[in-house]
mmCIF file of N, CA and C in Angstrom:
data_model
loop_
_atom_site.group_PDB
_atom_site.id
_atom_site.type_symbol
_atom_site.label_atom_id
_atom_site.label_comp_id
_atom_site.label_asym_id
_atom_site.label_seq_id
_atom_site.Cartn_x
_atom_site.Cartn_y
_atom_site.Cartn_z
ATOM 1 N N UNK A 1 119.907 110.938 101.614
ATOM 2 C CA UNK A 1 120.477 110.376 100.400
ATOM 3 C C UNK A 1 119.776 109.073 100.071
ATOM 4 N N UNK A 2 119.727 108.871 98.658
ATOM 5 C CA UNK A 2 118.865 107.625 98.324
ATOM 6 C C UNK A 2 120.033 107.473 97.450
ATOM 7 N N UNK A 3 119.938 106.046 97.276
ATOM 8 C CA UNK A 3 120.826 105.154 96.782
ATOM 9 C C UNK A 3 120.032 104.713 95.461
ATOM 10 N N UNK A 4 119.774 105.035 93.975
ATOM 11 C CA UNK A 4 119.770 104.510 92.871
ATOM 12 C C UNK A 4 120.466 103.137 92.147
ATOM 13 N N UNK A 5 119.525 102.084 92.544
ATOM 14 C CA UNK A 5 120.877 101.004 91.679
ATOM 15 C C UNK A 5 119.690 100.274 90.647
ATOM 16 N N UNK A 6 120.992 99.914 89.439
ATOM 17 C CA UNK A 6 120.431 99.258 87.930
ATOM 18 C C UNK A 6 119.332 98.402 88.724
ATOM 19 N N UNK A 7 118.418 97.863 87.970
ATOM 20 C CA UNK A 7 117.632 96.964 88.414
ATOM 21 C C UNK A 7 118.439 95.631 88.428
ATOM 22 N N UNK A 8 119.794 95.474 87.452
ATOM 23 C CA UNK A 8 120.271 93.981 87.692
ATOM 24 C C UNK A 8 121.451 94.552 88.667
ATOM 25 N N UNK A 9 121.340 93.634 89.865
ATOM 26 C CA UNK A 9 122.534 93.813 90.530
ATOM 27 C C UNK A 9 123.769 93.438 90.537
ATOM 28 N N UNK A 10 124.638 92.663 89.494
ATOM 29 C CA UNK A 10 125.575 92.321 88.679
ATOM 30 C C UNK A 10 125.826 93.454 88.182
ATOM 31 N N UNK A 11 125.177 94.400 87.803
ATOM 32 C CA UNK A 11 126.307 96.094 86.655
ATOM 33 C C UNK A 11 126.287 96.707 87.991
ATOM 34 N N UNK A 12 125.938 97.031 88.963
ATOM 35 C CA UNK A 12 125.933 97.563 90.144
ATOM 36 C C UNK A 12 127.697 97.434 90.460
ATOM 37 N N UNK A 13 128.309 96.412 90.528
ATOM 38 C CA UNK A 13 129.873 96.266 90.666
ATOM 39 C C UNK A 13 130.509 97.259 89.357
ATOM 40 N N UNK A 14 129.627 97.448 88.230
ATOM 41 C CA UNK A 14 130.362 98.071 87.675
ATOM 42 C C UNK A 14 129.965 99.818 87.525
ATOM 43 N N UNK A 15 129.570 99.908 88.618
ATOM 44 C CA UNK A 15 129.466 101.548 88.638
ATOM 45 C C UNK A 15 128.455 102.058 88.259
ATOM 46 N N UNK A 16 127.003 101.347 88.492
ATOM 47 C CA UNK A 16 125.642 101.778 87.686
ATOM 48 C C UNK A 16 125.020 101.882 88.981
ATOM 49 N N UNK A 17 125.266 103.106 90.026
ATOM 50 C CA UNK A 17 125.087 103.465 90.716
ATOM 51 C C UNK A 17 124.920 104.519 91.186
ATOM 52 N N UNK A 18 123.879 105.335 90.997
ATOM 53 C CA UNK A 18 123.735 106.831 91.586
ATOM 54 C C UNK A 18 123.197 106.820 93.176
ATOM 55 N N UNK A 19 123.574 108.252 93.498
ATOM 56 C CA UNK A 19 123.261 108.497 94.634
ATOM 57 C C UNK A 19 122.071 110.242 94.204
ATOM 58 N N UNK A 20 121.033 109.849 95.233
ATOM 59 C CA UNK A 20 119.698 110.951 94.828
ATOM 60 C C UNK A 20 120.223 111.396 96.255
ATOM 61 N N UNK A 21 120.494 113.181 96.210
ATOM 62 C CA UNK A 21 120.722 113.656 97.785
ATOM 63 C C UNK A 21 119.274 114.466 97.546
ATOM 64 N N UNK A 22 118.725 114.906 98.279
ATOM 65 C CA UNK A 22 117.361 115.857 98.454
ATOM 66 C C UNK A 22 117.294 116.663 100.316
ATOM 67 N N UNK A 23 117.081 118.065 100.199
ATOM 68 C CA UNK A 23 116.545 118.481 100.977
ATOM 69 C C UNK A 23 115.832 119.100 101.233
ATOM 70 N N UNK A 24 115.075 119.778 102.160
ATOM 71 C CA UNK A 24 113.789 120.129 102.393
ATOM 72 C C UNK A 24 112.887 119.475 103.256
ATOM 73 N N UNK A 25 111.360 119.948 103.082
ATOM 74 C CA UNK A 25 109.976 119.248 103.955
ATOM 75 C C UNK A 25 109.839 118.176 102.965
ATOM 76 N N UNK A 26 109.725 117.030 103.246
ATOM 77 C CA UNK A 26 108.400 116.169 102.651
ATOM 78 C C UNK A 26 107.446 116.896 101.842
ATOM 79 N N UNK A 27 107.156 116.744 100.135
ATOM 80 C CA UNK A 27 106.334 116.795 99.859
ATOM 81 C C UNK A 27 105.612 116.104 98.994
ATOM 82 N N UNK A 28 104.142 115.864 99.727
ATOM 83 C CA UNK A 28 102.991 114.684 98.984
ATOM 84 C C UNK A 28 102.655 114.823 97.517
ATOM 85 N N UNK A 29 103.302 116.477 97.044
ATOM 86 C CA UNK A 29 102.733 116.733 95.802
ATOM 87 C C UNK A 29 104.261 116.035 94.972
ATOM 88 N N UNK A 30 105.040 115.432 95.108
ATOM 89 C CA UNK A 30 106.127 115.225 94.696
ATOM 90 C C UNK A 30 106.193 113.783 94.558
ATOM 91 N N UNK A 31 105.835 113.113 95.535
ATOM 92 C CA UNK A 31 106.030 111.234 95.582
ATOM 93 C C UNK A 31 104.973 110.857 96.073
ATOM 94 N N UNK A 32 103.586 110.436 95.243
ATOM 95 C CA UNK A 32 102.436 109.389 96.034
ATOM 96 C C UNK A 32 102.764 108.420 95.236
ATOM 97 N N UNK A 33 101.933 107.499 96.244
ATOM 98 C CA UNK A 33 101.743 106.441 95.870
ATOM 99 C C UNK A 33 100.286 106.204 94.985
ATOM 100 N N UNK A 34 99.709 105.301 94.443
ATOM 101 C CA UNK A 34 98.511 105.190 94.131
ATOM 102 C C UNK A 34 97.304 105.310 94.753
ATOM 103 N N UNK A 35 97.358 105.508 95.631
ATOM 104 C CA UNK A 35 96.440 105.621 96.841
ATOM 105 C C UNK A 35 96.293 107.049 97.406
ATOM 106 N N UNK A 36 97.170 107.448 97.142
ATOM 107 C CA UNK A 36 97.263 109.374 97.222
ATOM 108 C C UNK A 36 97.805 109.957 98.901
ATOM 109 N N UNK A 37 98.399 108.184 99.625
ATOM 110 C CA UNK A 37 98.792 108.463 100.895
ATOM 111 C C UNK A 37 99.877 107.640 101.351
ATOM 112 N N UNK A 38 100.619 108.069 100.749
ATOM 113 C CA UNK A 38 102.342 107.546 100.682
ATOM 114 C C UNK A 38 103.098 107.872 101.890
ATOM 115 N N UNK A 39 103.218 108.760 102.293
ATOM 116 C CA UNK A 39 103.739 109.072 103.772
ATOM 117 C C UNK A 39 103.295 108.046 104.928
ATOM 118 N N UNK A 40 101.833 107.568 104.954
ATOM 119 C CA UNK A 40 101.209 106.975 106.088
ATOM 120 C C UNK A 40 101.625 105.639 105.855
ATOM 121 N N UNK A 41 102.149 104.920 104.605
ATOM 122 C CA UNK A 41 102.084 103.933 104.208
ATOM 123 C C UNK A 41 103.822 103.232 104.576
ATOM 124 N N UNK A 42 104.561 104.531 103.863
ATOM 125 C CA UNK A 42 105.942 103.942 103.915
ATOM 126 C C UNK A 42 106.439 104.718 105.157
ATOM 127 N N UNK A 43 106.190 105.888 105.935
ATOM 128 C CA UNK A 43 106.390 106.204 107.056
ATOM 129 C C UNK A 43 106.625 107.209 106.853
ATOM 130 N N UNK A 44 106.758 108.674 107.053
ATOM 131 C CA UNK A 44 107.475 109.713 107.019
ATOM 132 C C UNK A 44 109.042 109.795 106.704
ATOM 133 N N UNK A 45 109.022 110.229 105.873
ATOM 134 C CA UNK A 45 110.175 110.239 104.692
ATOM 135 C C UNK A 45 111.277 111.728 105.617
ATOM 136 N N UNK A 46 112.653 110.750 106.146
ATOM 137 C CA UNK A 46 113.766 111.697 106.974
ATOM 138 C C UNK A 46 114.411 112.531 105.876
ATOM 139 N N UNK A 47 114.926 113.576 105.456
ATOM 140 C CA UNK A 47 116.053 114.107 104.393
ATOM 141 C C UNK A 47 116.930 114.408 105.114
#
């Protein structure tokens, strides 16, 4: 589960808060980074 919040954290108290659930493998074709190696960078991504 990933936690979505407003960029201002003040509306966050007021319920501008999603939750992202995802399951499955890791996939690179789904979330890079600019560099085209996002896994090595932010670590292997748990679901």
């Amino acid at each position: 589960k990933y936690a979505l919040v407003d960029h201002a954290l003040s509306r966050a108290t007021k319920g501008l808060i999603g939750i992202l659930e995802v399951d499955g493998k890791a996939d690179d074709s789904v979330i890079l980074d600019k560099s085209g190696d996002s896994r090595k960078q932010l670590g292997e991504m748990k679901h």
